[in-house]
Amino acid sequence: MIGDFAGLRAIVTGGASGIGAATAAQLLERGASVAVLDLDVAGRPDGAEGIVADVRDRESVDAAVARAAELLGGIDVVINNAGVGAVGTVADNADDEWLRVLDINVVGMARVAAAALPWLRQSPAAAIVNTSSIAALNGLPARALYSASKGAVLSLTFAMAADHVADSIRVNCVCPGTASTPWIGRLLAQADDPDAERAALDARQPIGRMVTPDEVAHAILYLASPLAGSTTGTALDVDGGVTHLRVRAARGSA
Ligand SMILES: NC(=O)c1ccc[n+]([C@@H]2O[C@H](COP(=O)([O-])OP(=O)(O)OC[C@H]3O[C@@H](n4cnc5c(N)ncnc54)[C@H](O)[C@@H]3O)[C@@H](O)[C@H]2O)c1
């Protein structure tokens, strides 16, 4: 499939770290030109344009998307991936934290997509891929706010797919399981015993290990590729089997 993105122009939010950086790198390898929109673009892969943007800020998003279109000569693919975590039950976060996380994780994706629509409508291969999570599909403890945000991303994906099918813009999402990104590194660093916590996260996966950012990126590229022209309004699980498998013990665990 090397080259299926040849000539296509992609923007990747949160593309300077983790899943977004892996996605930007694979898009470049497969022939796309790429602009990374992030709070800090230093970690973007070589060859990607870097545009500082805050998805919480409509003016910043509008300016960054317009700049990306100018640098790349248009926009065919939007990878809506920037997001933040949140820990706690419904009782554990104040209103301003609820609004902050929903603003980044949900409204941020709407802002970026809306800003990109004029260019996507001109593209012969327009696709949006949103990053949801297994938290949208499974009841995870102490993830009330985060799960609400990712459930909203899942529903938003279906609604956007319906709204823009007449414009020939496909809209899909991925639902990754726990992926070994800097984000998880930060969570592990806060644990009393990071090694034990990492082993527990690996063992929770039916495949016996965390998902890799490259595996999520590969799924995102599948959905974004012109080769997937009939796929719209879907959610693709990349979760090591967490959502649908019921196994006695993870492979490799006791
Ligand atoms: N890592 C996991 O286990 C996991 C699992 C399921 C879903 N996800 C989702 O994948 C996406 C990427 O997560 P990751 O693990 O690669 O995290 P990460 O922290 O490594 O990368 C996230 C990137 O988003 C950027 N970002 C955050 N807020 C932003 C803002 N307001 N404006 C612009 N950019 C902003 C950060 O600067 C960072 O570069 C997120 O949407 C996350 O919810 C992650």
CSV table of N, CA and C in Angstrom, one decimal, residues 36-187:
chain,number,residue,atom,x,y,z
A,36,VAL,N,1.3,19.0,11.0
A,36,VAL,CA,0.9,18.7,12.4
A,36,VAL,C,0.5,19.9,13.1
A,37,LEU,N,-0.7,19.9,13.7
A,37,LEU,CA,-1.2,21.0,14.5
A,37,LEU,C,-1.2,20.5,16.0
A,38,ASP,N,-0.4,21.2,16.8
A,38,ASP,CA,-0.2,20.8,18.2
A,38,ASP,C,0.1,22.0,19.0
A,39,LEU,N,0.0,21.9,20.3
A,39,LEU,CA,0.4,23.0,21.3
A,39,LEU,C,1.9,23.3,21.1
A,40,ASP,N,2.7,22.2,20.9
A,40,ASP,CA,4.1,22.3,20.8
A,40,ASP,C,4.5,21.3,19.7
A,41,VAL,N,5.0,21.7,18.6
A,41,VAL,CA,5.2,20.9,17.4
A,41,VAL,C,6.6,20.2,17.4
A,42,ALA,N,7.4,20.4,18.4
A,42,ALA,CA,8.8,19.9,18.4
A,42,ALA,C,8.9,18.4,18.1
A,43,GLY,N,7.9,17.6,18.6
A,43,GLY,CA,8.0,16.2,18.5
A,43,GLY,C,7.5,15.6,17.2
A,44,ARG,N,7.1,16.5,16.2
A,44,ARG,CA,6.5,15.9,15.0
A,44,ARG,C,7.6,15.2,14.2
A,45,PRO,N,7.2,14.3,13.3
A,45,PRO,CA,8.2,13.6,12.5
A,45,PRO,C,8.8,14.5,11.5
A,46,ASP,N,10.1,14.1,11.1
A,46,ASP,CA,10.8,14.9,10.1
A,46,ASP,C,10.0,14.8,8.8
A,47,GLY,N,9.9,16.0,8.2
A,47,GLY,CA,9.1,16.0,6.9
A,47,GLY,C,7.7,16.6,7.1
A,48,ALA,N,7.2,16.7,8.3
A,48,ALA,CA,5.9,17.2,8.5
A,48,ALA,C,6.0,18.7,8.8
A,49,GLU,N,5.1,19.5,8.3
A,49,GLU,CA,5.0,20.9,8.6
A,49,GLU,C,4.5,21.0,10.1
A,50,GLY,N,5.0,21.9,10.8
A,50,GLY,CA,4.5,22.1,12.2
A,50,GLY,C,3.8,23.4,12.3
A,51,ILE,N,2.6,23.4,12.9
A,51,ILE,CA,1.8,24.6,13.1
A,51,ILE,C,1.3,24.6,14.5
A,52,VAL,N,1.7,25.6,15.3
A,52,VAL,CA,1.2,25.6,16.7
A,52,VAL,C,-0.2,26.0,16.7
A,53,ALA,N,-1.0,25.2,17.4
A,53,ALA,CA,-2.5,25.5,17.5
A,53,ALA,C,-3.0,24.9,18.8
A,54,ASP,N,-4.1,25.6,19.3
A,54,ASP,CA,-4.8,25.0,20.5
A,54,ASP,C,-6.2,24.7,20.0
A,55,VAL,N,-6.6,23.4,20.1
A,55,VAL,CA,-7.9,23.1,19.6
A,55,VAL,C,-9.0,23.6,20.4
A,56,ARG,N,-8.7,24.2,21.6
A,56,ARG,CA,-9.7,24.8,22.4
A,56,ARG,C,-10.1,26.2,21.9
A,57,ASP,N,-9.3,26.7,21.0
A,57,ASP,CA,-9.5,28.1,20.6
A,57,ASP,C,-9.9,28.2,19.1
A,58,ARG,N,-11.1,28.6,18.8
A,58,ARG,CA,-11.6,28.7,17.5
A,58,ARG,C,-10.7,29.5,16.5
A,59,GLU,N,-10.3,30.7,17.0
A,59,GLU,CA,-9.4,31.5,16.1
A,59,GLU,C,-8.1,30.8,15.8
A,60,SER,N,-7.5,30.2,16.8
A,60,SER,CA,-6.3,29.5,16.6
A,60,SER,C,-6.5,28.3,15.6
A,61,VAL,N,-7.6,27.6,15.7
A,61,VAL,CA,-7.8,26.5,14.8
A,61,VAL,C,-8.1,27.0,13.4
A,62,ASP,N,-8.9,28.0,13.3
A,62,ASP,CA,-9.2,28.5,11.9
A,62,ASP,C,-7.9,29.0,11.2
A,63,ALA,N,-7.1,29.7,12.0
A,63,ALA,CA,-5.8,30.2,11.4
A,63,ALA,C,-4.9,29.0,11.0
A,64,ALA,N,-4.8,28.0,11.9
A,64,ALA,CA,-3.9,26.9,11.7
A,64,ALA,C,-4.3,26.1,10.5
A,65,VAL,N,-5.6,25.8,10.4
A,65,VAL,CA,-6.1,25.0,9.3
A,65,VAL,C,-5.9,25.7,8.0
A,66,ALA,N,-6.2,27.1,8.0
A,66,ALA,CA,-6.0,27.8,6.7
A,66,ALA,C,-4.5,27.8,6.4
A,67,ARG,N,-3.6,27.9,7.4
A,67,ARG,CA,-2.2,27.9,7.1
A,67,ARG,C,-1.8,26.5,6.5
A,68,ALA,N,-2.3,25.5,7.1
A,68,ALA,CA,-2.0,24.1,6.6
A,68,ALA,C,-2.4,24.0,5.1
A,69,ALA,N,-3.6,24.5,4.8
A,69,ALA,CA,-4.1,24.4,3.4
A,69,ALA,C,-3.2,25.2,2.5
A,70,GLU,N,-2.7,26.3,3.0
A,70,GLU,CA,-1.8,27.2,2.2
A,70,GLU,C,-0.5,26.4,2.0
A,71,LEU,N,0.1,25.8,3.0
A,71,LEU,CA,1.4,25.2,2.9
A,71,LEU,C,1.3,23.9,2.1
A,72,LEU,N,0.2,23.2,2.2
A,72,LEU,CA,0.1,21.9,1.5
A,72,LEU,C,-0.6,22.0,0.2
A,73,GLY,N,-1.3,23.1,-0.1
A,73,GLY,CA,-2.0,23.3,-1.3
A,73,GLY,C,-3.4,22.7,-1.3
A,74,GLY,N,-4.0,22.5,-0.1
A,74,GLY,CA,-5.3,22.0,0.1
A,74,GLY,C,-5.3,21.0,1.3
A,75,ILE,N,-6.5,20.4,1.5
A,75,ILE,CA,-6.6,19.4,2.6
A,75,ILE,C,-7.5,18.3,2.1
A,76,ASP,N,-7.0,17.1,2.2
A,76,ASP,CA,-7.8,15.9,1.8
A,76,ASP,C,-8.2,15.1,3.0
A,77,VAL,N,-7.3,15.1,4.0
A,77,VAL,CA,-7.4,14.1,5.2
A,77,VAL,C,-7.3,14.9,6.5
A,78,VAL,N,-8.2,14.7,7.4
A,78,VAL,CA,-8.1,15.3,8.7
A,78,VAL,C,-8.1,14.2,9.8
A,79,ILE,N,-7.0,14.2,10.5
A,79,ILE,CA,-6.9,13.2,11.6
A,79,ILE,C,-7.1,14.0,12.9
A,80,ASN,N,-8.3,13.8,13.5
A,80,ASN,CA,-8.7,14.6,14.7
A,80,ASN,C,-8.3,13.7,15.9
A,81,ASN,N,-7.1,14.0,16.4
A,81,ASN,CA,-6.5,13.1,17.4
A,81,ASN,C,-6.1,13.8,18.7
A,82,ALA,N,-5.9,15.1,18.7
A,82,ALA,CA,-5.5,15.7,20.0
A,82,ALA,C,-6.5,15.4,21.1
A,83,GLY,N,-6.0,15.1,22.2
A,83,GLY,CA,-6.9,14.8,23.4
A,83,GLY,C,-6.1,14.8,24.7
A,84,VAL,N,-6.9,14.9,25.7
A,84,VAL,CA,-6.3,14.8,27.1
A,84,VAL,C,-7.0,13.8,27.9
A,85,GLY,N,-6.4,13.3,29.0
A,85,GLY,CA,-7.0,12.4,29.9
A,85,GLY,C,-7.7,13.0,31.0
A,86,ALA,N,-8.4,12.3,31.8
A,86,ALA,CA,-9.1,12.7,33.0
A,86,ALA,C,-9.3,11.5,33.9
A,87,VAL,N,-9.1,11.6,35.2
A,87,VAL,CA,-9.2,10.5,36.1
A,87,VAL,C,-10.3,10.9,37.1
A,88,GLY,N,-11.1,9.9,37.5
A,88,GLY,CA,-12.1,10.1,38.6
A,88,GLY,C,-13.5,9.7,38.2
A,89,THR,N,-14.3,9.6,39.3
A,89,THR,CA,-15.7,9.3,39.2
A,89,THR,C,-16.4,10.6,38.9
A,90,VAL,N,-17.8,10.6,38.8
A,90,VAL,CA,-18.5,11.9,38.6
A,90,VAL,C,-18.3,12.8,39.7
A,91,ALA,N,-17.9,12.3,40.9
A,91,ALA,CA,-17.8,13.2,42.1
A,91,ALA,C,-16.4,13.9,42.1
A,92,ASP,N,-15.5,13.5,41.3
A,92,ASP,CA,-14.1,13.9,41.5
A,92,ASP,C,-13.6,15.0,40.7
A,93,ASN,N,-14.4,15.5,39.7
A,93,ASN,CA,-13.9,16.7,38.9
A,93,ASN,C,-14.8,17.8,39.1
A,94,ALA,N,-14.3,19.0,39.2
A,94,ALA,CA,-15.1,20.3,39.3
A,94,ALA,C,-15.6,20.6,37.9
A,95,ASP,N,-16.6,21.5,37.9
A,95,ASP,CA,-17.2,21.9,36.6
A,95,ASP,C,-16.2,22.4,35.6
A,96,ASP,N,-15.2,23.2,36.1
A,96,ASP,CA,-14.3,23.7,35.1
A,96,ASP,C,-13.4,22.7,34.5
A,97,GLU,N,-13.2,21.6,35.2
A,97,GLU,CA,-12.4,20.5,34.6
A,97,GLU,C,-13.3,19.7,33.6
A,98,TRP,N,-14.5,19.5,33.9
A,98,TRP,CA,-15.5,18.9,33.0
A,98,TRP,C,-15.5,19.7,31.7
A,99,LEU,N,-15.6,21.0,31.8
A,99,LEU,CA,-15.7,21.8,30.6
A,99,LEU,C,-14.4,21.9,29.8
A,100,ARG,N,-13.3,21.9,30.5
A,100,ARG,CA,-12.0,21.9,29.9
A,100,ARG,C,-11.8,20.6,29.0
A,101,VAL,N,-12.0,19.5,29.6
A,101,VAL,CA,-11.8,18.2,28.9
A,101,VAL,C,-12.7,18.0,27.8
A,102,LEU,N,-14.0,18.3,28.0
A,102,LEU,CA,-15.0,18.2,26.9
A,102,LEU,C,-14.6,19.2,25.8
A,103,ASP,N,-14.2,20.4,26.1
A,103,ASP,CA,-13.8,21.4,25.2
A,103,ASP,C,-12.6,20.9,24.3
A,104,ILE,N,-11.6,20.3,24.9
A,104,ILE,CA,-10.5,19.8,24.1
A,104,ILE,C,-10.9,18.6,23.3
A,105,ASN,N,-11.5,17.6,24.0
A,105,ASN,CA,-11.7,16.2,23.4
A,105,ASN,C,-12.8,16.2,22.4
A,106,VAL,N,-13.9,17.0,22.6
A,106,VAL,CA,-15.1,16.9,21.8
A,106,VAL,C,-15.2,18.2,20.9
A,107,VAL,N,-15.3,19.3,21.5
A,107,VAL,CA,-15.5,20.5,20.7
A,107,VAL,C,-14.3,20.8,19.9
A,108,GLY,N,-13.1,20.4,20.4
A,108,GLY,CA,-11.9,20.6,19.6
A,108,GLY,C,-12.0,19.9,18.2
A,109,MET,N,-12.5,18.7,18.2
A,109,MET,CA,-12.7,17.9,17.0
A,109,MET,C,-13.7,18.6,16.0
A,110,ALA,N,-14.8,19.1,16.6
A,110,ALA,CA,-15.8,19.8,15.8
A,110,ALA,C,-15.2,21.1,15.2
A,111,ARG,N,-14.4,21.8,16.0
A,111,ARG,CA,-13.8,23.0,15.4
A,111,ARG,C,-12.8,22.7,14.3
A,112,VAL,N,-12.0,21.7,14.4
A,112,VAL,CA,-11.0,21.4,13.4
A,112,VAL,C,-11.7,20.9,12.1
A,113,ALA,N,-12.7,20.0,12.3
A,113,ALA,CA,-13.5,19.5,11.1
A,113,ALA,C,-14.2,20.7,10.4
A,114,ALA,N,-14.8,21.5,11.2
A,114,ALA,CA,-15.6,22.6,10.6
A,114,ALA,C,-14.6,23.5,9.8
A,115,ALA,N,-13.5,23.8,10.4
A,115,ALA,CA,-12.5,24.7,9.7
A,115,ALA,C,-12.0,24.1,8.4
A,116,ALA,N,-11.9,22.7,8.4
A,116,ALA,CA,-11.3,22.0,7.2
A,116,ALA,C,-12.4,21.8,6.1
A,117,LEU,N,-13.7,21.9,6.4
A,117,LEU,CA,-14.7,21.5,5.5
A,117,LEU,C,-14.6,22.1,4.1
A,118,PRO,N,-14.3,23.4,4.0
A,118,PRO,CA,-14.2,24.0,2.7
A,118,PRO,C,-13.2,23.3,1.7
A,119,TRP,N,-12.1,22.9,2.3
A,119,TRP,CA,-11.1,22.2,1.5
A,119,TRP,C,-11.5,20.8,1.3
A,120,LEU,N,-12.0,20.1,2.3
A,120,LEU,CA,-12.4,18.7,2.1
A,120,LEU,C,-13.5,18.6,1.0
A,121,ARG,N,-14.4,19.6,0.9
A,121,ARG,CA,-15.4,19.5,-0.1
A,121,ARG,C,-14.8,19.6,-1.5
A,122,GLN,N,-13.6,20.1,-1.7
A,122,GLN,CA,-13.0,20.2,-3.0
A,122,GLN,C,-12.1,19.0,-3.3
A,123,SER,N,-12.0,18.1,-2.3
A,123,SER,CA,-11.1,16.9,-2.5
A,123,SER,C,-11.8,15.8,-3.1
A,124,PRO,N,-11.1,15.0,-4.0
A,124,PRO,CA,-11.7,13.8,-4.5
A,124,PRO,C,-11.5,12.6,-3.6
A,125,ALA,N,-10.8,12.8,-2.5
A,125,ALA,CA,-10.5,11.7,-1.6
A,125,ALA,C,-10.6,12.1,-0.1
A,126,ALA,N,-11.7,12.8,0.2
A,126,ALA,CA,-11.8,13.4,1.5
A,126,ALA,C,-12.2,12.4,2.6
A,127,ALA,N,-11.4,12.5,3.7
A,127,ALA,CA,-11.7,11.6,4.9
A,127,ALA,C,-11.3,12.3,6.2
A,128,ILE,N,-12.1,12.0,7.2
A,128,ILE,CA,-11.8,12.5,8.5
A,128,ILE,C,-11.8,11.2,9.4
A,129,VAL,N,-10.8,11.1,10.2
A,129,VAL,CA,-10.7,10.0,11.2
A,129,VAL,C,-10.5,10.7,12.6
A,130,ASN,N,-11.5,10.3,13.5
A,130,ASN,CA,-11.4,10.8,14.9
A,130,ASN,C,-10.9,9.8,15.8
A,131,THR,N,-10.2,10.2,16.8
A,131,THR,CA,-9.7,9.2,17.8
A,131,THR,C,-10.6,9.2,19.0
A,132,SER,N,-11.4,8.0,19.1
A,132,SER,CA,-12.2,7.8,20.2
A,132,SER,C,-11.4,6.9,21.2
A,133,SER,N,-12.0,5.9,21.8
A,133,SER,CA,-11.3,5.1,22.8
A,133,SER,C,-12.1,3.9,23.2
A,134,ILE,N,-11.5,2.9,23.8
A,134,ILE,CA,-12.3,1.8,24.4
A,134,ILE,C,-13.2,2.4,25.5
A,135,ALA,N,-12.8,3.5,26.0
A,135,ALA,CA,-13.6,4.1,27.1
A,135,ALA,C,-15.0,4.5,26.6
A,136,ALA,N,-15.2,4.6,25.3
A,136,ALA,CA,-16.5,4.9,24.8
A,136,ALA,C,-17.4,3.7,24.8
A,137,LEU,N,-16.8,2.5,24.9
A,137,LEU,CA,-17.5,1.2,24.7
A,137,LEU,C,-17.5,0.3,25.9
A,138,ASN,N,-16.7,0.7,26.9
A,138,ASN,CA,-16.6,-0.2,28.1
A,138,ASN,C,-16.7,0.7,29.3
A,139,GLY,N,-17.2,0.1,30.4
A,139,GLY,CA,-17.3,0.8,31.6
A,139,GLY,C,-16.0,0.7,32.4
A,140,LEU,N,-15.2,1.7,32.3
A,140,LEU,CA,-13.9,1.7,33.0
A,140,LEU,C,-14.0,2.4,34.3
A,141,PRO,N,-13.4,1.9,35.4
A,141,PRO,CA,-13.5,2.6,36.7
A,141,PRO,C,-12.7,3.9,36.7
A,142,ALA,N,-13.2,4.9,37.3
A,142,ALA,CA,-12.6,6.2,37.5
A,142,ALA,C,-12.2,6.9,36.2
A,143,ARG,N,-13.1,6.7,35.2
A,143,ARG,CA,-12.9,7.4,34.0
A,143,ARG,C,-14.2,8.1,33.5
A,144,ALA,N,-15.0,8.6,34.4
A,144,ALA,CA,-16.3,9.1,34.1
A,144,ALA,C,-16.2,10.3,33.0
A,145,LEU,N,-15.4,11.2,33.3
A,145,LEU,CA,-15.3,12.4,32.4
A,145,LEU,C,-14.6,12.0,31.1
A,146,TYR,N,-13.5,11.3,31.2
A,146,TYR,CA,-12.8,10.9,29.9
A,146,TYR,C,-13.8,10.0,29.1
A,147,SER,N,-14.5,9.1,29.7
A,147,SER,CA,-15.4,8.2,28.9
A,147,SER,C,-16.5,9.0,28.3
A,148,ALA,N,-17.1,10.0,29.0
A,148,ALA,CA,-18.1,10.8,28.4
A,148,ALA,C,-17.6,11.5,27.2
A,149,SER,N,-16.3,12.0,27.3
A,149,SER,CA,-15.8,12.7,26.2
A,149,SER,C,-15.6,11.8,25.0
A,150,LYS,N,-15.1,10.6,25.2
A,150,LYS,CA,-14.8,9.7,24.1
A,150,LYS,C,-16.1,9.1,23.5
A,151,GLY,N,-17.1,8.9,24.4
A,151,GLY,CA,-18.5,8.5,23.9
A,151,GLY,C,-19.0,9.5,23.0
A,152,ALA,N,-18.8,10.8,23.3
A,152,ALA,CA,-19.3,11.9,22.5
A,152,ALA,C,-18.6,11.9,21.1
A,153,VAL,N,-17.3,11.5,21.2
A,153,VAL,CA,-16.5,11.5,19.9
A,153,VAL,C,-17.1,10.4,19.0
A,154,LEU,N,-17.4,9.2,19.6
A,154,LEU,CA,-18.0,8.1,18.8
A,154,LEU,C,-19.3,8.6,18.2
A,155,SER,N,-20.2,9.2,19.0
A,155,SER,CA,-21.5,9.6,18.4
A,155,SER,C,-21.3,10.7,17.4
A,156,LEU,N,-20.4,11.6,17.7
A,156,LEU,CA,-20.1,12.7,16.8
A,156,LEU,C,-19.7,12.2,15.4
A,157,THR,N,-18.9,11.1,15.5
A,157,THR,CA,-18.4,10.5,14.2
A,157,THR,C,-19.6,10.0,13.3
A,158,PHE,N,-20.5,9.4,13.9
A,158,PHE,CA,-21.7,8.9,13.2
A,158,PHE,C,-22.5,10.0,12.6
A,159,ALA,N,-22.7,11.1,13.4
A,159,ALA,CA,-23.5,12.2,13.0
A,159,ALA,C,-22.8,13.0,11.9
A,160,MET,N,-21.4,13.2,12.0
A,160,MET,CA,-20.7,13.8,11.0
A,160,MET,C,-20.7,13.0,9.7
A,161,ALA,N,-20.6,11.7,9.8
A,161,ALA,CA,-20.6,10.9,8.6
A,161,ALA,C,-21.9,11.0,7.8
A,162,ALA,N,-23.0,11.1,8.6
A,162,ALA,CA,-24.3,11.3,7.9
A,162,ALA,C,-24.4,12.7,7.3
A,163,ASP,N,-23.9,13.7,8.0
A,163,ASP,CA,-24.0,15.1,7.5
A,163,ASP,C,-23.2,15.3,6.2
A,164,HIS,N,-22.1,14.6,6.1
A,164,HIS,CA,-21.2,14.9,5.0
A,164,HIS,C,-21.0,13.9,3.9
A,165,VAL,N,-21.9,12.8,4.0
A,165,VAL,CA,-21.8,11.8,3.0
A,165,VAL,C,-22.2,12.4,1.6
A,166,ALA,N,-23.1,13.4,1.6
A,166,ALA,CA,-23.5,14.0,0.3
A,166,ALA,C,-22.3,14.8,-0.3
A,167,ASP,N,-21.4,15.3,0.6
A,167,ASP,CA,-20.2,16.0,0.1
A,167,ASP,C,-19.1,15.0,-0.2
A,168,SER,N,-19.3,13.7,-0.2
A,168,SER,CA,-18.3,12.7,-0.4
A,168,SER,C,-17.1,12.8,0.6
A,169,ILE,N,-17.4,13.2,1.8
A,169,ILE,CA,-16.4,13.2,2.9
A,169,ILE,C,-16.7,12.0,3.8
A,170,ARG,N,-15.8,11.1,3.9
A,170,ARG,CA,-16.0,9.9,4.7
A,170,ARG,C,-15.6,10.3,6.2
A,171,VAL,N,-16.3,9.8,7.2
A,171,VAL,CA,-15.9,10.1,8.6
A,171,VAL,C,-16.0,8.8,9.4
A,172,ASN,N,-14.9,8.5,10.0
A,172,ASN,CA,-14.8,7.2,10.8
A,172,ASN,C,-14.0,7.5,12.1
A,173,CYS,N,-14.0,6.6,13.0
A,173,CYS,CA,-13.2,6.7,14.1
A,173,CYS,C,-12.5,5.4,14.5
A,174,VAL,N,-11.4,5.6,15.3
A,174,VAL,CA,-10.8,4.4,15.9
A,174,VAL,C,-11.0,4.4,17.4
A,175,CYS,N,-11.1,3.2,18.0
A,175,CYS,CA,-11.3,3.1,19.4
A,175,CYS,C,-10.1,2.3,20.0
A,176,PRO,N,-9.0,3.0,20.3
A,176,PRO,CA,-7.8,2.3,20.7
A,176,PRO,C,-8.0,1.8,22.2
A,177,GLY,N,-7.3,0.7,22.5
A,177,GLY,CA,-7.1,0.3,23.9
A,177,GLY,C,-5.9,1.0,24.4
A,178,THR,N,-5.6,0.6,25.6
A,178,THR,CA,-4.4,1.3,26.3
A,178,THR,C,-3.2,1.2,25.4
A,179,ALA,N,-2.7,2.3,25.0
A,179,ALA,CA,-1.5,2.3,24.1
A,179,ALA,C,-0.3,2.9,24.7
A,180,SER,N,0.8,2.3,24.4
A,180,SER,CA,2.1,2.7,25.1
A,180,SER,C,2.6,4.0,24.5
A,181,THR,N,2.0,5.1,24.9
A,181,THR,CA,2.4,6.4,24.4
A,181,THR,C,3.0,7.2,25.6
A,182,PRO,N,3.5,8.4,25.3
A,182,PRO,CA,4.0,9.2,26.5
A,182,PRO,C,2.9,9.5,27.5
A,183,TRP,N,1.6,9.5,27.0
A,183,TRP,CA,0.5,9.7,27.9
A,183,TRP,C,0.5,8.6,29.0
A,184,ILE,N,0.6,7.4,28.6
A,184,ILE,CA,0.6,6.3,29.5
A,184,ILE,C,1.8,6.3,30.4
A,185,GLY,N,2.9,6.8,29.8
A,185,GLY,CA,4.2,7.0,30.6
A,185,GLY,C,3.9,7.9,31.7
A,186,ARG,N,3.2,9.0,31.5
A,186,ARG,CA,2.9,10.0,32.5
A,186,ARG,C,2.1,9.4,33.6
A,187,LEU,N,1.1,8.6,33.2
A,187,LEU,CA,0.2,7.9,34.2
A,187,LEU,C,1.0,7.0,35.1
